[in-house]
PDB file of C-alpha atoms and ligand atoms in Angstrom:
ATOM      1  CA  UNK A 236    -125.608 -86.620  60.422  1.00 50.00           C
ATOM      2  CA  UNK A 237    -125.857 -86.057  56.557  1.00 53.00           C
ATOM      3  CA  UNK A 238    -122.807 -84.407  55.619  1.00 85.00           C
ATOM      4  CA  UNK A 239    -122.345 -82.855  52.363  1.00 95.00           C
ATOM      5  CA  UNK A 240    -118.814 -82.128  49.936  1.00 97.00           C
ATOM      6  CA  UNK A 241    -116.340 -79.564  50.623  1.00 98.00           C
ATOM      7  CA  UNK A 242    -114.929 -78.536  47.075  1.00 98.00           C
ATOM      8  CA  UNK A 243    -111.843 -75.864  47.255  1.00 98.00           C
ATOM      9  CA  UNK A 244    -110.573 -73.793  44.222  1.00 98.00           C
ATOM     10  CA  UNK A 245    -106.883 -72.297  44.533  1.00 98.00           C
ATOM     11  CA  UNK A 246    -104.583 -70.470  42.664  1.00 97.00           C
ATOM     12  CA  UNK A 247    -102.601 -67.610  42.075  1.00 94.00           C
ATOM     13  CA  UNK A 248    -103.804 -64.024  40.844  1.00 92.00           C
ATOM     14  CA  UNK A 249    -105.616 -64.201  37.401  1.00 90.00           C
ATOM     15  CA  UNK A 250    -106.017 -67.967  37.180  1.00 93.00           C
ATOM     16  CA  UNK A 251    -110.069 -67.658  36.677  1.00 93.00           C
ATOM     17  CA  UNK A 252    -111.117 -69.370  39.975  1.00 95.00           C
ATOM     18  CA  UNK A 253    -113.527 -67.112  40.487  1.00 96.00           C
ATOM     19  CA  UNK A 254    -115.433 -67.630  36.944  1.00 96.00           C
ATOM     20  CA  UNK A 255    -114.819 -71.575  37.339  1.00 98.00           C
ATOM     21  CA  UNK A 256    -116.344 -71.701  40.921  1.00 98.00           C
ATOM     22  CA  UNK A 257    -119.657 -69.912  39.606  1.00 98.00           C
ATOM     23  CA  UNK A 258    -119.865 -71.978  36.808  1.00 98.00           C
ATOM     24  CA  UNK A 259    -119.281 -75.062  39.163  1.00 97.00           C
ATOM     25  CA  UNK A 260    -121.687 -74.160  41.297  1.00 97.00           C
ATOM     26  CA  UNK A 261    -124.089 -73.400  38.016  1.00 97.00           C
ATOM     27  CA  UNK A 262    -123.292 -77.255  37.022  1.00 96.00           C
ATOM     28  CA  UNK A 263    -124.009 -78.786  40.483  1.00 95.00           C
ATOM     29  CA  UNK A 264    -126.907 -76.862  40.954  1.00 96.00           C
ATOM     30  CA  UNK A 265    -128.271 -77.778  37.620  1.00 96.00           C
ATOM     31  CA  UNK A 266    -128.246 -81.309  38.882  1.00 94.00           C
ATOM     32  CA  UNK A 267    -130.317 -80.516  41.918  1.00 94.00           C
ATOM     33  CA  UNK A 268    -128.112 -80.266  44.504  1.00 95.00           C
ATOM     34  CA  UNK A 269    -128.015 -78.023  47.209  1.00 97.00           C
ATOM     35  CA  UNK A 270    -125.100 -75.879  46.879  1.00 98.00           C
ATOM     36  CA  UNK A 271    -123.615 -73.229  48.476  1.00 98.00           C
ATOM     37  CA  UNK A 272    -120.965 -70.874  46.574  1.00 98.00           C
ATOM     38  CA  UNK A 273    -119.048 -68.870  48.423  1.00 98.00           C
ATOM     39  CA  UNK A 274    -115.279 -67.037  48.715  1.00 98.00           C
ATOM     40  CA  UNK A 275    -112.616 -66.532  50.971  1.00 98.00           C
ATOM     41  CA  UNK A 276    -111.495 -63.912  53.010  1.00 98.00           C
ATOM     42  CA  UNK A 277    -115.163 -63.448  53.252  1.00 98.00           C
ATOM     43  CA  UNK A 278    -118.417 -65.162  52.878  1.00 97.00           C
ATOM     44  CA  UNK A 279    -119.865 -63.655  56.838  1.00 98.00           C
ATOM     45  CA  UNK A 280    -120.701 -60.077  57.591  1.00 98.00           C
ATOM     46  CA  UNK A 281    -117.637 -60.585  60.016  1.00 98.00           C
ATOM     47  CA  UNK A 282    -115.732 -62.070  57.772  1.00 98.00           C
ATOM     48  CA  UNK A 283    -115.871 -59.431  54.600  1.00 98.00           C
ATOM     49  CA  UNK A 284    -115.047 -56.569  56.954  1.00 98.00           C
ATOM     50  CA  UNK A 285    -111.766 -58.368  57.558  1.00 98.00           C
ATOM     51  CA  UNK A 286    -111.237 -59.076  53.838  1.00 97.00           C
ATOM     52  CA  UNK A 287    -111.970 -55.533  53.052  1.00 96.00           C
ATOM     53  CA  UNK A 288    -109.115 -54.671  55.921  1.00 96.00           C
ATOM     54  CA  UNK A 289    -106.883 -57.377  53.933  1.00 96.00           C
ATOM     55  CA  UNK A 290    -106.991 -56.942  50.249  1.00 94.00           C
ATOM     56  CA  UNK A 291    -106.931 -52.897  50.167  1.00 93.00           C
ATOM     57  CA  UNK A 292    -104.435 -50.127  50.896  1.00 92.00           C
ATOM     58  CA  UNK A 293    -100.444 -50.183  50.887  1.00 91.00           C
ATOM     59  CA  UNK A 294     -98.805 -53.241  50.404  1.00 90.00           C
ATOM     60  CA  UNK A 295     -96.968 -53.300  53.867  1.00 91.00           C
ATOM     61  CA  UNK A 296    -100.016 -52.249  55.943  1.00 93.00           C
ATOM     62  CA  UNK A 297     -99.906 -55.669  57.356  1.00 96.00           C
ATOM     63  CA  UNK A 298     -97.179 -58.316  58.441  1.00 96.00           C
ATOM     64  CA  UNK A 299     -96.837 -61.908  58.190  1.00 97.00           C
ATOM     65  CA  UNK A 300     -98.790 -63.258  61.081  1.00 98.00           C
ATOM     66  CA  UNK A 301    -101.214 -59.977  61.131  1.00 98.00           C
ATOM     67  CA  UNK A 302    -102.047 -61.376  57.880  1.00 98.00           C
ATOM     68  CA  UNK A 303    -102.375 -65.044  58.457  1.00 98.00           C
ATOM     69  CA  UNK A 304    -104.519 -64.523  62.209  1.00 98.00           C
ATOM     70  CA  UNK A 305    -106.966 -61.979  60.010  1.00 98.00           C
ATOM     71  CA  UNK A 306    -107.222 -64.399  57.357  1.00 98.00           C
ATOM     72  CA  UNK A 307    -107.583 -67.203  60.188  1.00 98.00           C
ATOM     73  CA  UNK A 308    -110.226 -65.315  62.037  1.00 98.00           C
ATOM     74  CA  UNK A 309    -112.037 -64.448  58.974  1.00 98.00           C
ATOM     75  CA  UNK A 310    -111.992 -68.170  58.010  1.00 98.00           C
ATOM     76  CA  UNK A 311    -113.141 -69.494  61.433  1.00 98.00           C
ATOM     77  CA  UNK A 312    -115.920 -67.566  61.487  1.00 98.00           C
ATOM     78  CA  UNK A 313    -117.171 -68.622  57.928  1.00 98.00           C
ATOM     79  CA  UNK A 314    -116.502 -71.882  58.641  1.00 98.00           C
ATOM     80  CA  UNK A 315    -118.903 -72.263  61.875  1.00 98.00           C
ATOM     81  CA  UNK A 316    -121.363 -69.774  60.396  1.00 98.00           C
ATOM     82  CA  UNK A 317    -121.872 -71.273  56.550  1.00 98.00           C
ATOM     83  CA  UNK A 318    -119.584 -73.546  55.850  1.00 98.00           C
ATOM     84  CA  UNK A 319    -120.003 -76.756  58.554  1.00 98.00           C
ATOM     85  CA  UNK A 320    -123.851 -75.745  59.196  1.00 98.00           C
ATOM     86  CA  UNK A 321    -124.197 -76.015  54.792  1.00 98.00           C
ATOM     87  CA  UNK A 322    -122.345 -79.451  54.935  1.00 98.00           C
ATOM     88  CA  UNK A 323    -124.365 -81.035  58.151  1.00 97.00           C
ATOM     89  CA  UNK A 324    -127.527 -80.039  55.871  1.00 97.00           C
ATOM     90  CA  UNK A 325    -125.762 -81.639  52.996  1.00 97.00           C
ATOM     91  CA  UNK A 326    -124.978 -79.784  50.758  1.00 98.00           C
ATOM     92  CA  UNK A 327    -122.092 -79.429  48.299  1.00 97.00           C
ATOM     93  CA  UNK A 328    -119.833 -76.064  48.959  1.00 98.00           C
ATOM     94  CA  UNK A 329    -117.609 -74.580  46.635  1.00 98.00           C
ATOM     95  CA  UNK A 330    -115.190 -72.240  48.125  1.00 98.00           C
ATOM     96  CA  UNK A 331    -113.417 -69.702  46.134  1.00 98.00           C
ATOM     97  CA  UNK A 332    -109.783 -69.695  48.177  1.00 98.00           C
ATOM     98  CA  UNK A 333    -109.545 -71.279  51.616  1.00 98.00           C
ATOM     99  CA  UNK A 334    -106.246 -72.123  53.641  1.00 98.00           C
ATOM    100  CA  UNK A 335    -104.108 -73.402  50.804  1.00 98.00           C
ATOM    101  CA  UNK A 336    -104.330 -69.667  49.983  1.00 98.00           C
ATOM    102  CA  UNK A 337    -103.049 -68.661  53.476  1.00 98.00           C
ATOM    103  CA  UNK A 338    -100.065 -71.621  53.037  1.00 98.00           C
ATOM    104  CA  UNK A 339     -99.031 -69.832  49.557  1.00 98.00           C
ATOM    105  CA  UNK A 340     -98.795 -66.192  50.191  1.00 97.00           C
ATOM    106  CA  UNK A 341     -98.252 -65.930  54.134  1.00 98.00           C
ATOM    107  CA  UNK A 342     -96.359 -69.054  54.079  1.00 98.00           C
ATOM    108  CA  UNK A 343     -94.392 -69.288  50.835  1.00 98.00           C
ATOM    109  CA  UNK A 344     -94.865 -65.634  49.849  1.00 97.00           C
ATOM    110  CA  UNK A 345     -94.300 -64.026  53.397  1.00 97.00           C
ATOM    111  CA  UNK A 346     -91.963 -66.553  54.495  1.00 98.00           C
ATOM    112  CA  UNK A 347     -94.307 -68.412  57.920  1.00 98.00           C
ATOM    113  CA  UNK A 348     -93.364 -72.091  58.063  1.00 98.00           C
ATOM    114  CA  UNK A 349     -95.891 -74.196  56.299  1.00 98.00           C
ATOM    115  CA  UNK A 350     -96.012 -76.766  59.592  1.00 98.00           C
ATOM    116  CA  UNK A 351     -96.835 -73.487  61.643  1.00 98.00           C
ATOM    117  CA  UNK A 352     -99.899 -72.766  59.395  1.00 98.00           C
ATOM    118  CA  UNK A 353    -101.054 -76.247  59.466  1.00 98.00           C
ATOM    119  CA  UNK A 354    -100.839 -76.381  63.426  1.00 98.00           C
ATOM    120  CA  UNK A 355    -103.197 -72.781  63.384  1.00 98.00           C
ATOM    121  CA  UNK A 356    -105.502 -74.145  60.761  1.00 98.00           C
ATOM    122  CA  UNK A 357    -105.975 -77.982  62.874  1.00 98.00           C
ATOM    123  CA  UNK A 358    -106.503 -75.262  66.291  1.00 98.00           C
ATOM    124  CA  UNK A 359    -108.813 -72.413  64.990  1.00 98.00           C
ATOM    125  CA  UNK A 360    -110.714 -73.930  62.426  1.00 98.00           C
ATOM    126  CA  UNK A 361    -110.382 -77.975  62.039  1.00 98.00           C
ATOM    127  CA  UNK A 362    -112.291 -78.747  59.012  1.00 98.00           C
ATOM    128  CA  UNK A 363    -110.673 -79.916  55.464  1.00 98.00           C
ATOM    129  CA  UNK A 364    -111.778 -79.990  51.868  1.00 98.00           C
ATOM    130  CA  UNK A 365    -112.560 -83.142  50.286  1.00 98.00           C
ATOM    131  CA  UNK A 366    -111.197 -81.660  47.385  1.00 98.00           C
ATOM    132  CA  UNK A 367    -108.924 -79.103  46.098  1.00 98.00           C
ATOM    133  CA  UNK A 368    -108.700 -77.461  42.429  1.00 98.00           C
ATOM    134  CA  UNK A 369    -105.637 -76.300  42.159  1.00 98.00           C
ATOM    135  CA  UNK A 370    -105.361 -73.507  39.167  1.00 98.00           C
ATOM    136  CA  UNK A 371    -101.924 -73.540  37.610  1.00 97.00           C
ATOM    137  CA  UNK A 372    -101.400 -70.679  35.298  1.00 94.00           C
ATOM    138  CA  UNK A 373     -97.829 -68.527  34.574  1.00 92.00           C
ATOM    139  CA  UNK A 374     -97.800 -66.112  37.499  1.00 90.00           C
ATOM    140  CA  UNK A 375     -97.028 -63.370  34.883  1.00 91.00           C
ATOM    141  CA  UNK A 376     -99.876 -63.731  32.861  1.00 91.00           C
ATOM    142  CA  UNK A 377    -101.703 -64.263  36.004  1.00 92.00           C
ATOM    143  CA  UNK A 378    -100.664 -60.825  37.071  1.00 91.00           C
ATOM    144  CA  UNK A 379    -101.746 -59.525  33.583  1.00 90.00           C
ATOM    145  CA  UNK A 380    -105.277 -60.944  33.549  1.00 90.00           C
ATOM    146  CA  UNK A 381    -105.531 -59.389  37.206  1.00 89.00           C
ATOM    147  CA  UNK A 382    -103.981 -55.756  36.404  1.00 89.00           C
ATOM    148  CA  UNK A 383    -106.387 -56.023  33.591  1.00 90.00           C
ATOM    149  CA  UNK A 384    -109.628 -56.476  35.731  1.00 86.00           C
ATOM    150  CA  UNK A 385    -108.674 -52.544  37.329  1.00 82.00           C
ATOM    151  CA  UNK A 386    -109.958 -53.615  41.050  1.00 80.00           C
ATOM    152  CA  UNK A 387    -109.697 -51.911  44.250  1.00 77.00           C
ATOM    153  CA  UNK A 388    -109.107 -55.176  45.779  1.00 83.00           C
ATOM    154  CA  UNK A 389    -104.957 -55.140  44.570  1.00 85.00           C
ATOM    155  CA  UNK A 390    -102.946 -55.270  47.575  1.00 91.00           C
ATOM    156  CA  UNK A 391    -101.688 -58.468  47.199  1.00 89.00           C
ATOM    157  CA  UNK A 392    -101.024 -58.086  43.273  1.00 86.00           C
ATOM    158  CA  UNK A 393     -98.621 -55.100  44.551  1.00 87.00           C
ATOM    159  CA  UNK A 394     -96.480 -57.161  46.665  1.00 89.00           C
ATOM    160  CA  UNK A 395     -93.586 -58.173  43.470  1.00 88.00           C
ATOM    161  CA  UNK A 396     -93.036 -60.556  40.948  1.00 91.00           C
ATOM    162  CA  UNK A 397     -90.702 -62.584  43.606  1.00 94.00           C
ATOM    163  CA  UNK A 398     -93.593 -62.590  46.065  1.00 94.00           C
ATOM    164  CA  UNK A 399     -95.717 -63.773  43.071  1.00 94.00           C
ATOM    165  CA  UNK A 400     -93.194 -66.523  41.885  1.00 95.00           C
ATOM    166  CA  UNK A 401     -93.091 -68.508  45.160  1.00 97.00           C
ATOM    167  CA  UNK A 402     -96.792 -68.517  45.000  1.00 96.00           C
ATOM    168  CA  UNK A 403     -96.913 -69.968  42.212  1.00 96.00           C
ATOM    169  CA  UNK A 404     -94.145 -72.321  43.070  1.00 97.00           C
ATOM    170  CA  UNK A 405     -96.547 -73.369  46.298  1.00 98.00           C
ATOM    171  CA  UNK A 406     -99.366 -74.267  43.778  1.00 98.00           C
ATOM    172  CA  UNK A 407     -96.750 -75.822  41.588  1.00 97.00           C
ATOM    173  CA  UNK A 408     -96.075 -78.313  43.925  1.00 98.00           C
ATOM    174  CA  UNK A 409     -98.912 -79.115  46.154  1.00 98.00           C
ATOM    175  CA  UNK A 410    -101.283 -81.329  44.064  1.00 98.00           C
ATOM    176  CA  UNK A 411     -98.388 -83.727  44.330  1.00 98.00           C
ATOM    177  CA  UNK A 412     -97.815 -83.009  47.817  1.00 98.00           C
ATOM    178  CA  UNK A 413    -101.088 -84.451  48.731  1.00 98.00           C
ATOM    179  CA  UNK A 414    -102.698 -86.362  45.848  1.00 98.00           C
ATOM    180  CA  UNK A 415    -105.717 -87.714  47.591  1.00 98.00           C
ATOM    181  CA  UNK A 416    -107.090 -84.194  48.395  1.00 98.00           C
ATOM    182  CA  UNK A 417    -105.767 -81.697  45.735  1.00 98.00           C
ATOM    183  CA  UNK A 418    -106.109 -82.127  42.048  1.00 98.00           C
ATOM    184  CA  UNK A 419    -103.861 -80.006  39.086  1.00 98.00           C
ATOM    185  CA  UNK A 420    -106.147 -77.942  36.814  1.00 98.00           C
ATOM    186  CA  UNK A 421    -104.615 -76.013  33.596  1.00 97.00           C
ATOM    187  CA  UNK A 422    -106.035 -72.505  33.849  1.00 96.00           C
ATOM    188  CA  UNK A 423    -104.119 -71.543  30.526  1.00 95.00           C
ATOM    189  CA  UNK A 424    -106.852 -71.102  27.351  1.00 94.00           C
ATOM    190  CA  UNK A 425    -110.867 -70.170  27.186  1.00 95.00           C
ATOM    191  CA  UNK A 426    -113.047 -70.387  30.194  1.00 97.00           C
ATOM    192  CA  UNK A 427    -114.506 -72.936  28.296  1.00 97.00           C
ATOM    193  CA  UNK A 428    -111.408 -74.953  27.980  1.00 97.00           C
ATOM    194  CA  UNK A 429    -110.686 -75.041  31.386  1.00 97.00           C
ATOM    195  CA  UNK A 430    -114.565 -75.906  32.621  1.00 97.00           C
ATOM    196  CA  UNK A 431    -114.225 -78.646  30.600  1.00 97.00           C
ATOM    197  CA  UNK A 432    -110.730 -79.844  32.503  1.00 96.00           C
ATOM    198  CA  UNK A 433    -112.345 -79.063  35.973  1.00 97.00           C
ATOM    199  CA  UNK A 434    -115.461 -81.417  34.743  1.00 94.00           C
ATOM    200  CA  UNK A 435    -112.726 -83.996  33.507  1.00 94.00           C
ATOM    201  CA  UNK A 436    -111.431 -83.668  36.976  1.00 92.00           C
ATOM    202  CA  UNK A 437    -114.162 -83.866  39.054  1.00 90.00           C
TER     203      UNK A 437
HETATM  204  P1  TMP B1848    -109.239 -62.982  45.562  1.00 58.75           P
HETATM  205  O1  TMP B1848    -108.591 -61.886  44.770  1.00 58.75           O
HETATM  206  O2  TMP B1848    -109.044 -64.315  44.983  1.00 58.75           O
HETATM  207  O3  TMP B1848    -110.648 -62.691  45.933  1.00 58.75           O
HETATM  208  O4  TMP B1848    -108.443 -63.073  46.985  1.00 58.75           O
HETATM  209  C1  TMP B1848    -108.139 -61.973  47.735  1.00 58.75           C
HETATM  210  C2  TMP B1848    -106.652 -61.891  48.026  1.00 58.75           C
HETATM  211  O5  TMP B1848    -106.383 -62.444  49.307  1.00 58.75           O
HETATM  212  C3  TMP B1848    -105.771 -62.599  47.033  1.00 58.75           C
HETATM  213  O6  TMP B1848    -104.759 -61.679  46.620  1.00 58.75           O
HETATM  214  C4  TMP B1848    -105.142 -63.719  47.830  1.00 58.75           C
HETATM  215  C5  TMP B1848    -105.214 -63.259  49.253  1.00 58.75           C
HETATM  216  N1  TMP B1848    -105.349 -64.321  50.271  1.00 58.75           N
HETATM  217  C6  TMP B1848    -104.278 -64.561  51.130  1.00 58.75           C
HETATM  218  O7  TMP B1848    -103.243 -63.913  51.038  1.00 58.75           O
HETATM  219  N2  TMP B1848    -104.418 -65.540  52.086  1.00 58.75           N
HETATM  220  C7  TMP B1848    -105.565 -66.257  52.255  1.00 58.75           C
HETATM  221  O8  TMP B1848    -105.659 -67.115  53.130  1.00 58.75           O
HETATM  222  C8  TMP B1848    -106.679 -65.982  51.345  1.00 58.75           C
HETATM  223  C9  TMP B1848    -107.951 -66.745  51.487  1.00 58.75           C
HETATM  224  C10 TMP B1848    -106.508 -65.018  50.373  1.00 58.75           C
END
């Protein structure tokens, strides 16, 4: 079976994955390649409706493991419905947030044990990146550049600076944590700037 590349972008709030993952895909496509850009929670009928459950209202509407089973459910159902049938075909899929995302704030930020997460992402969903940008920006100006933006979508920038700090500490840490999949990319300076660091990278 052909089977294409599985590209991850991660980070905190702010830290431009968003822009860097369209201009990725913009790059790869360029080239000819089949590619598939797409965002977690979300990226399935199914799977917005539970980001749209997620990423609005108070900041305590949800708890730890409410949040980590939605996020799990919305990624299992993105992952058999676009992500594994895009990759069979070939293609190359870039993936704004996936479960390094649910290992930083439910994990770090909410306090689940990281070994926990891993044994509910190896059950439920079973597939792994090849490769994992891993944005590292100052969580404060992070916060800024998101506060900035004015989006409905806030209910994880409400949860506190401390919440925000161990996030950041997660994605500190992890490119070093596992080396052969997850690579350190300075989001400080222009979009520019850091396109050319994720090409450098890649
Ligand atoms: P976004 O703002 O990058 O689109 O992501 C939506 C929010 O969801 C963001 O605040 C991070 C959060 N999130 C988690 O808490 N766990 C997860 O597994 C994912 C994918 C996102």
């Amino acid at each position: 079976m052909p089977r294409g590349r599985f590209i991850t972008l991660e980070g905190g709030e702010g830290s431009g994955k968003s822009t860097q993952a369209r201009l990725l895909a913009d790059a790869i496509g360029a080239r000819g390649h089949d590619v598939v850009l797409t965002r977690e929670p979300g990226g399935t009928a199914g799977a917005e409706a539970i980001r749209s459950l997620l990423v609005t209202g108070s900041a305590d509407r949800w708890t730890a493991w409410s949040e980590a089973l939605l996020m799990t459910a919305a990624r299992v159902d993105h992952v058999e419905r676009i992500i594994r049938p895009a990759l069979a075909r070939g293609a190359m899929v870039i993936c704004d947030r996936y479960v390094d995302s649910t290992r930083a704030y439910q994990g770090a930020g909410h306090g689940l044990s990281d070994a926990a997460l891993l044994r509910l992402h190896e059950d439920a969903v079973g597939l792994w990146p090849d490769l994992t940008l891993v944005f590292q920006l100052d969580e404060t100006e992070g916060l800024a550049r998101a506060a900035a933006r004015g989006d409905a979508e806030a209910r994880f920038e409400r949860l506190g600076s401390d919440f925000h700090a161990r996030i950041a500490g997660f994605f500190a840490a992890l490119p070093a944590n596992d080396p052969a999949r997850c690579r350190a990319i300075n989001a400080a300076g222009s979009v520019q700037d850091v396109a050319a660091r994720i090409m450098a990278a890649l």
